mmCIF file of C-alpha atoms in Angstrom:
data_model
loop_
_atom_site.group_PDB
_atom_site.id
_atom_site.type_symbol
_atom_site.label_atom_id
_atom_site.label_comp_id
_atom_site.label_asym_id
_atom_site.label_seq_id
_atom_site.Cartn_x
_atom_site.Cartn_y
_atom_site.Cartn_z
ATOM 1 C CA MET A 32 -22.279 -0.689 8.739
ATOM 2 C CA SER A 33 -23.565 2.507 6.790
ATOM 3 C CA ASP A 34 -26.421 1.699 4.311
ATOM 4 C CA LEU A 35 -24.098 2.484 1.260
ATOM 5 C CA ALA A 36 -21.586 -0.010 2.380
ATOM 6 C CA ALA A 37 -24.156 -2.627 3.144
ATOM 7 C CA ASP A 38 -25.722 -2.076 -0.062
ATOM 8 C CA LEU A 39 -22.373 -1.872 -2.006
ATOM 9 C CA MET A 40 -20.598 -5.294 -0.294
ATOM 10 C CA ASP A 41 -23.651 -6.973 -1.253
ATOM 11 C CA ARG A 42 -23.100 -6.049 -5.043
ATOM 12 C CA LEU A 43 -19.687 -6.501 -5.049
ATOM 13 C CA THR A 44 -19.961 -10.031 -3.660
ATOM 14 C CA ASN A 45 -22.407 -10.759 -6.366
ATOM 15 C CA ALA A 46 -20.241 -9.361 -8.937
ATOM 16 C CA PHE A 47 -17.132 -11.134 -7.892
ATOM 17 C CA GLU A 48 -19.019 -14.904 -7.167
ATOM 18 C CA ALA A 49 -20.375 -14.715 -10.954
ATOM 19 C CA ALA A 50 -16.669 -14.297 -11.931
ATOM 20 C CA ARG A 51 -14.891 -16.840 -9.931
ATOM 21 C CA ASP A 52 -12.390 -19.006 -11.776
ATOM 22 C CA PRO A 53 -11.296 -21.857 -9.485
ATOM 23 C CA VAL A 54 -8.573 -22.510 -11.702
ATOM 24 C CA ARG A 55 -6.745 -19.245 -11.310
ATOM 25 C CA ALA A 56 -7.479 -18.948 -7.902
ATOM 26 C CA VAL A 57 -4.934 -21.700 -7.115
ATOM 27 C CA GLY A 58 -2.338 -20.124 -9.113
ATOM 28 C CA ALA A 59 -2.930 -16.840 -7.566
ATOM 29 C CA ALA A 60 -2.772 -18.213 -3.726
ATOM 30 C CA ALA A 61 0.151 -20.224 -4.831
ATOM 31 C CA TYR A 62 1.777 -17.087 -6.143
ATOM 32 C CA MET A 63 1.121 -15.594 -2.469
ATOM 33 C CA ARG A 64 2.313 -18.095 -0.668
ATOM 34 C CA ASP A 65 -0.818 -19.669 0.343
ATOM 35 C CA GLN A 66 -1.336 -16.835 2.608
ATOM 36 C CA PHE A 67 -4.792 -15.683 1.193
ATOM 37 C CA PRO A 68 -7.602 -17.584 -0.500
ATOM 38 C CA PHE A 69 -8.576 -15.957 -3.764
ATOM 39 C CA LEU A 70 -11.489 -15.990 -6.247
ATOM 40 C CA GLY A 71 -9.032 -15.875 -9.351
ATOM 41 C CA LEU A 72 -10.161 -12.669 -10.508
ATOM 42 C CA THR A 73 -7.473 -10.863 -13.168
ATOM 43 C CA SER A 74 -6.730 -7.369 -12.050
ATOM 44 C CA ALA A 75 -8.725 -6.343 -15.413
ATOM 45 C CA VAL A 76 -11.703 -8.675 -14.459
ATOM 46 C CA ARG A 77 -11.975 -7.640 -10.739
ATOM 47 C CA ARG A 78 -12.273 -3.671 -11.638
ATOM 48 C CA ALA A 79 -14.600 -4.614 -14.855
ATOM 49 C CA GLN A 80 -16.973 -6.259 -11.594
ATOM 50 C CA ALA A 81 -16.143 -3.561 -9.150
ATOM 51 C CA ARG A 82 -17.333 -0.524 -11.981
ATOM 52 C CA MET A 83 -20.203 -2.701 -12.150
ATOM 53 C CA ALA A 84 -21.491 -2.956 -8.582
ATOM 54 C CA LEU A 85 -20.388 0.830 -8.186
ATOM 55 C CA LYS A 86 -22.719 1.496 -10.510
ATOM 56 C CA GLY A 87 -25.299 4.340 -9.589
ATOM 57 C CA LEU A 88 -24.223 4.704 -6.002
ATOM 58 C CA PRO A 89 -23.341 7.822 -4.329
ATOM 59 C CA ALA A 90 -19.997 9.171 -3.099
ATOM 60 C CA PRO A 91 -18.796 7.939 -0.142
ATOM 61 C CA GLY A 92 -18.291 10.046 3.205
ATOM 62 C CA GLU A 93 -15.618 9.013 5.403
ATOM 63 C CA ALA A 94 -17.358 6.630 7.586
ATOM 64 C CA ASP A 95 -18.515 4.987 4.542
ATOM 65 C CA LEU A 96 -14.744 4.504 3.518
ATOM 66 C CA ARG A 97 -14.144 3.253 6.622
ATOM 67 C CA ALA A 98 -16.995 0.358 6.992
ATOM 68 C CA VAL A 99 -16.086 -0.592 3.418
ATOM 69 C CA ALA A 100 -13.053 -1.234 3.911
ATOM 70 C CA LEU A 101 -13.316 -3.047 7.390
ATOM 71 C CA ALA A 102 -15.723 -5.228 5.798
ATOM 72 C CA CYS A 103 -13.471 -6.320 2.654
ATOM 73 C CA TRP A 104 -10.907 -6.880 5.146
ATOM 74 C CA ALA A 105 -13.316 -9.239 6.968
ATOM 75 C CA ARG A 106 -13.933 -11.271 3.937
ATOM 76 C CA GLU A 107 -11.474 -14.460 3.473
ATOM 77 C CA GLU A 108 -10.775 -13.829 -0.308
ATOM 78 C CA ARG A 109 -8.180 -11.782 -1.383
ATOM 79 C CA GLU A 110 -9.783 -9.728 -3.773
ATOM 80 C CA PHE A 111 -11.863 -7.619 -1.673
ATOM 81 C CA GLN A 112 -8.756 -6.372 0.116
ATOM 82 C CA LEU A 113 -7.824 -5.304 -3.455
ATOM 83 C CA PHE A 114 -11.131 -3.650 -3.735
ATOM 84 C CA ALA A 115 -10.825 -1.709 -0.924
ATOM 85 C CA CYS A 116 -7.614 -0.173 -1.867
ATOM 86 C CA ASP A 117 -8.998 0.737 -5.222
ATOM 87 C CA TYR A 118 -12.159 2.505 -3.418
ATOM 88 C CA LEU A 119 -9.953 4.126 -1.026
ATOM 89 C CA THR A 120 -7.552 5.367 -3.567
ATOM 90 C CA ARG A 121 -10.101 6.749 -5.485
ATOM 91 C CA HIS A 122 -12.245 8.890 -2.700
ATOM 92 C CA ILE A 123 -8.769 9.802 -0.843
ATOM 93 C CA THR A 124 -9.851 13.258 -1.014
ATOM 94 C CA ILE A 125 -12.681 12.699 1.204
ATOM 95 C CA PRO A 126 -11.459 11.257 4.496
ATOM 96 C CA GLY A 127 -9.490 13.742 7.279
ATOM 97 C CA PRO A 128 -6.394 13.363 9.225
ATOM 98 C CA ALA A 129 -7.888 10.557 11.755
ATOM 99 C CA PHE A 130 -8.663 8.382 8.948
ATOM 100 C CA LEU A 131 -5.095 7.446 9.211
ATOM 101 C CA ASP A 132 -5.577 5.134 12.440
ATOM 102 C CA THR A 133 -7.937 3.267 10.105
ATOM 103 C CA THR A 134 -5.043 2.655 7.379
ATOM 104 C CA ALA A 135 -2.856 1.903 10.148
ATOM 105 C CA GLU A 136 -5.417 -1.026 11.364
ATOM 106 C CA LEU A 137 -5.728 -2.079 7.203
ATOM 107 C CA ILE A 138 -1.831 -2.289 7.152
ATOM 108 C CA THR A 139 -1.285 -4.117 10.299
ATOM 109 C CA THR A 140 -3.726 -7.064 9.099
ATOM 110 C CA ARG A 141 -3.652 -9.296 6.274
ATOM 111 C CA SER A 142 -0.378 -7.819 5.958
ATOM 112 C CA TRP A 143 1.347 -8.454 2.324
ATOM 113 C CA TRP A 144 2.965 -6.132 -0.247
ATOM 114 C CA ASP A 145 -0.009 -6.274 -2.539
ATOM 115 C CA THR A 146 -2.351 -4.183 -0.015
ATOM 116 C CA VAL A 147 0.570 -2.330 1.885
ATOM 117 C CA ASP A 148 2.208 -0.725 -1.022
ATOM 118 C CA PRO A 149 -0.607 0.440 -2.920
ATOM 119 C CA LEU A 150 -2.144 1.849 0.852
ATOM 120 C CA ALA A 151 1.132 3.489 1.438
ATOM 121 C CA THR A 152 1.811 5.138 -2.014
ATOM 122 C CA HIS A 153 -1.391 6.457 -2.592
ATOM 123 C CA VAL A 154 -3.830 6.570 0.496
ATOM 124 C CA VAL A 155 -0.975 7.180 2.966
ATOM 125 C CA ALA A 156 0.338 9.328 0.735
ATOM 126 C CA GLY A 157 -2.967 11.251 -0.094
ATOM 127 C CA LEU A 158 -3.333 11.796 3.441
ATOM 128 C CA VAL A 159 0.117 12.619 4.275
ATOM 129 C CA ARG A 160 0.157 15.481 1.246
ATOM 130 C CA ARG A 161 -3.336 16.958 1.994
ATOM 131 C CA HIS A 162 -2.574 17.034 5.758
ATOM 132 C CA PRO A 163 0.969 17.526 6.282
ATOM 133 C CA PRO A 164 1.087 17.579 10.351
ATOM 134 C CA LEU A 165 0.640 13.902 9.611
ATOM 135 C CA THR A 166 4.917 13.593 8.598
ATOM 136 C CA ALA A 167 5.178 13.215 12.028
ATOM 137 C CA ARG A 168 3.201 10.041 12.452
ATOM 138 C CA MET A 169 5.295 9.318 9.586
ATOM 139 C CA ASP A 170 8.409 9.697 11.477
ATOM 140 C CA GLU A 171 6.821 7.479 14.527
ATOM 141 C CA TRP A 172 6.042 4.931 11.514
ATOM 142 C CA ALA A 173 9.729 4.784 10.518
ATOM 143 C CA THR A 174 10.773 3.542 13.942
ATOM 144 C CA GLU A 175 8.115 1.173 14.692
ATOM 145 C CA GLU A 176 8.378 -2.588 15.082
ATOM 146 C CA ASN A 177 5.796 -3.348 12.696
ATOM 147 C CA MET A 178 7.475 -3.829 9.545
ATOM 148 C CA TRP A 179 4.756 -3.039 7.180
ATOM 149 C CA LEU A 180 4.400 0.303 8.773
ATOM 150 C CA VAL A 181 7.991 0.535 8.593
ATOM 151 C CA ARG A 182 7.810 0.235 4.782
ATOM 152 C CA THR A 183 4.723 2.665 4.338
ATOM 153 C CA ALA A 184 6.737 5.448 6.146
ATOM 154 C CA ILE A 185 9.701 5.143 3.472
ATOM 155 C CA LEU A 186 7.434 4.146 0.324
ATOM 156 C CA HIS A 187 4.322 7.032 1.124
ATOM 157 C CA GLN A 188 6.553 9.497 -1.099
ATOM 158 C CA LEU A 189 7.383 7.214 -3.394
ATOM 159 C CA LEU A 190 5.363 9.274 -6.440
ATOM 160 C CA TYR A 191 6.263 12.469 -4.719
ATOM 161 C CA GLY A 192 8.663 13.615 -7.186
ATOM 162 C CA PRO A 193 10.254 17.265 -6.473
ATOM 163 C CA ALA A 194 7.853 17.597 -3.567
ATOM 164 C CA THR A 195 9.428 14.472 -1.784
ATOM 165 C CA ASP A 196 11.384 15.878 1.361
ATOM 166 C CA THR A 197 14.570 14.579 1.028
ATOM 167 C CA GLY A 198 15.741 14.783 4.487
ATOM 168 C CA ARG A 199 12.964 12.273 6.021
ATOM 169 C CA LEU A 200 13.233 9.862 2.938
ATOM 170 C CA PHE A 201 17.427 9.848 3.551
ATOM 171 C CA ALA A 202 16.803 9.804 7.250
ATOM 172 C CA TYR A 203 14.209 6.773 7.281
ATOM 173 C CA CYS A 204 16.567 4.587 4.716
ATOM 174 C CA THR A 205 19.345 5.143 7.082
ATOM 175 C CA ALA A 206 17.370 4.306 10.408
ATOM 176 C CA GLN A 207 16.349 1.150 9.000
ATOM 177 C CA ALA A 208 19.615 0.435 6.860
ATOM 178 C CA GLY A 209 20.209 -2.962 8.874
ATOM 179 C CA HIS A 210 16.717 -4.040 8.899
ATOM 180 C CA ARG A 211 16.200 -7.699 9.468
ATOM 181 C CA ASP A 212 13.103 -7.954 6.971
ATOM 182 C CA PHE A 213 13.674 -8.443 3.100
ATOM 183 C CA PHE A 214 10.452 -6.325 2.666
ATOM 184 C CA VAL A 215 11.968 -3.077 4.214
ATOM 185 C CA ARG A 216 15.218 -3.784 2.832
ATOM 186 C CA LYS A 217 13.409 -4.106 -0.808
ATOM 187 C CA ALA A 218 11.632 -0.677 -0.073
ATOM 188 C CA ILE A 219 14.736 1.315 0.958
ATOM 189 C CA GLY A 220 16.542 0.444 -2.314
ATOM 190 C CA TRP A 221 12.573 1.217 -4.306
ATOM 191 C CA ALA A 222 12.186 4.416 -2.513
ATOM 192 C CA LEU A 223 15.816 5.533 -3.146
ATOM 193 C CA ARG A 224 15.507 4.326 -7.075
ATOM 194 C CA HIS A 225 12.421 6.120 -7.960
ATOM 195 C CA TYR A 226 13.872 9.417 -6.149
ATOM 196 C CA ALA A 227 16.598 8.894 -8.344
ATOM 197 C CA ARG A 228 14.590 9.907 -11.349
ATOM 198 C CA THR A 229 14.355 13.272 -10.027
ATOM 199 C CA ASP A 230 17.840 13.532 -8.330
ATOM 200 C CA PRO A 231 19.928 11.110 -9.349
ATOM 201 C CA GLN A 232 23.251 12.879 -7.805
ATOM 202 C CA ALA A 233 21.636 13.435 -4.358
ATOM 203 C CA VAL A 234 20.814 9.455 -4.247
ATOM 204 C CA ARG A 235 24.333 8.797 -5.935
ATOM 205 C CA ALA A 236 25.891 10.861 -2.805
ATOM 206 C CA PHE A 237 23.698 9.261 -0.191
ATOM 207 C CA LEU A 238 24.726 5.450 -1.220
ATOM 208 C CA THR A 239 28.513 6.700 -1.569
ATOM 209 C CA ALA A 240 28.070 7.706 2.182
ATOM 210 C CA HIS A 241 25.919 5.231 3.379
ATOM 211 C CA ALA A 242 26.487 2.044 1.403
ATOM 212 C CA ASP A 243 28.632 0.433 3.851
ATOM 213 C CA HIS A 244 25.891 0.290 6.225
ATOM 214 C CA MET A 245 23.473 -0.582 3.721
ATOM 215 C CA SER A 246 22.215 -4.413 3.222
ATOM 216 C CA PRO A 247 23.726 -4.899 -0.937
ATOM 217 C CA LEU A 248 19.870 -5.812 -1.527
ATOM 218 C CA SER A 249 18.949 -1.887 -0.969
ATOM 219 C CA VAL A 250 22.288 -1.017 -2.830
ATOM 220 C CA ARG A 251 21.516 -2.768 -5.946
ATOM 221 C CA GLU A 252 18.155 -1.921 -6.299
ATOM 222 C CA ALA A 253 18.563 1.936 -5.199
ATOM 223 C CA ALA A 254 21.951 2.116 -7.704
ATOM 224 C CA LYS A 255 20.009 -0.031 -10.656
ATOM 225 C CA HIS A 256 19.492 2.700 -13.125
ATOM 226 C CA LEU A 257 22.239 5.253 -11.637
#
């Protein structure tokens, strides 16, 4: 672990432990189906404690980002992984295209929507935007066995707006229209609904052409504001 990562993790541990709320932790774990233990920090408290821990530290390099992310992923309490998502998002202009491999490791480890979605819509999204050849990796992820990589491929353009590669978005949704998992079917609807803010006619036409092959959940979510 780099010196910066070690220092940050020590500070973060002390800051988070000082704000621990055992009662809230029980409810937070239950909300996540008891898959992860929590310290019981609200998002506001977690981010405030993180700001204290980061105060005075230099900007990280790519190796620091990887070290911090993996160290957070090694911790049991979910707040550490949520911090890592924020930290990577804040510094997304630093890593090169090879950092996508690190992101894939995070997406497929301790996987749940609360970390996968920010990694998809901010970290992966930022990497692909800055390094366009990575779109080929998104094509691969869109047909992966791992449902979280599929969800990431579908959602990575969520905030692109007019810059969305519509052909890719629609192709990913078509390829996974019959996916067995709720989280993929939900992602299809979410991605289409969001893109409808930019081009409602394109989404309406897509649903007209493909609704018979899509799950009711995906169609319902996609058409919610049309």
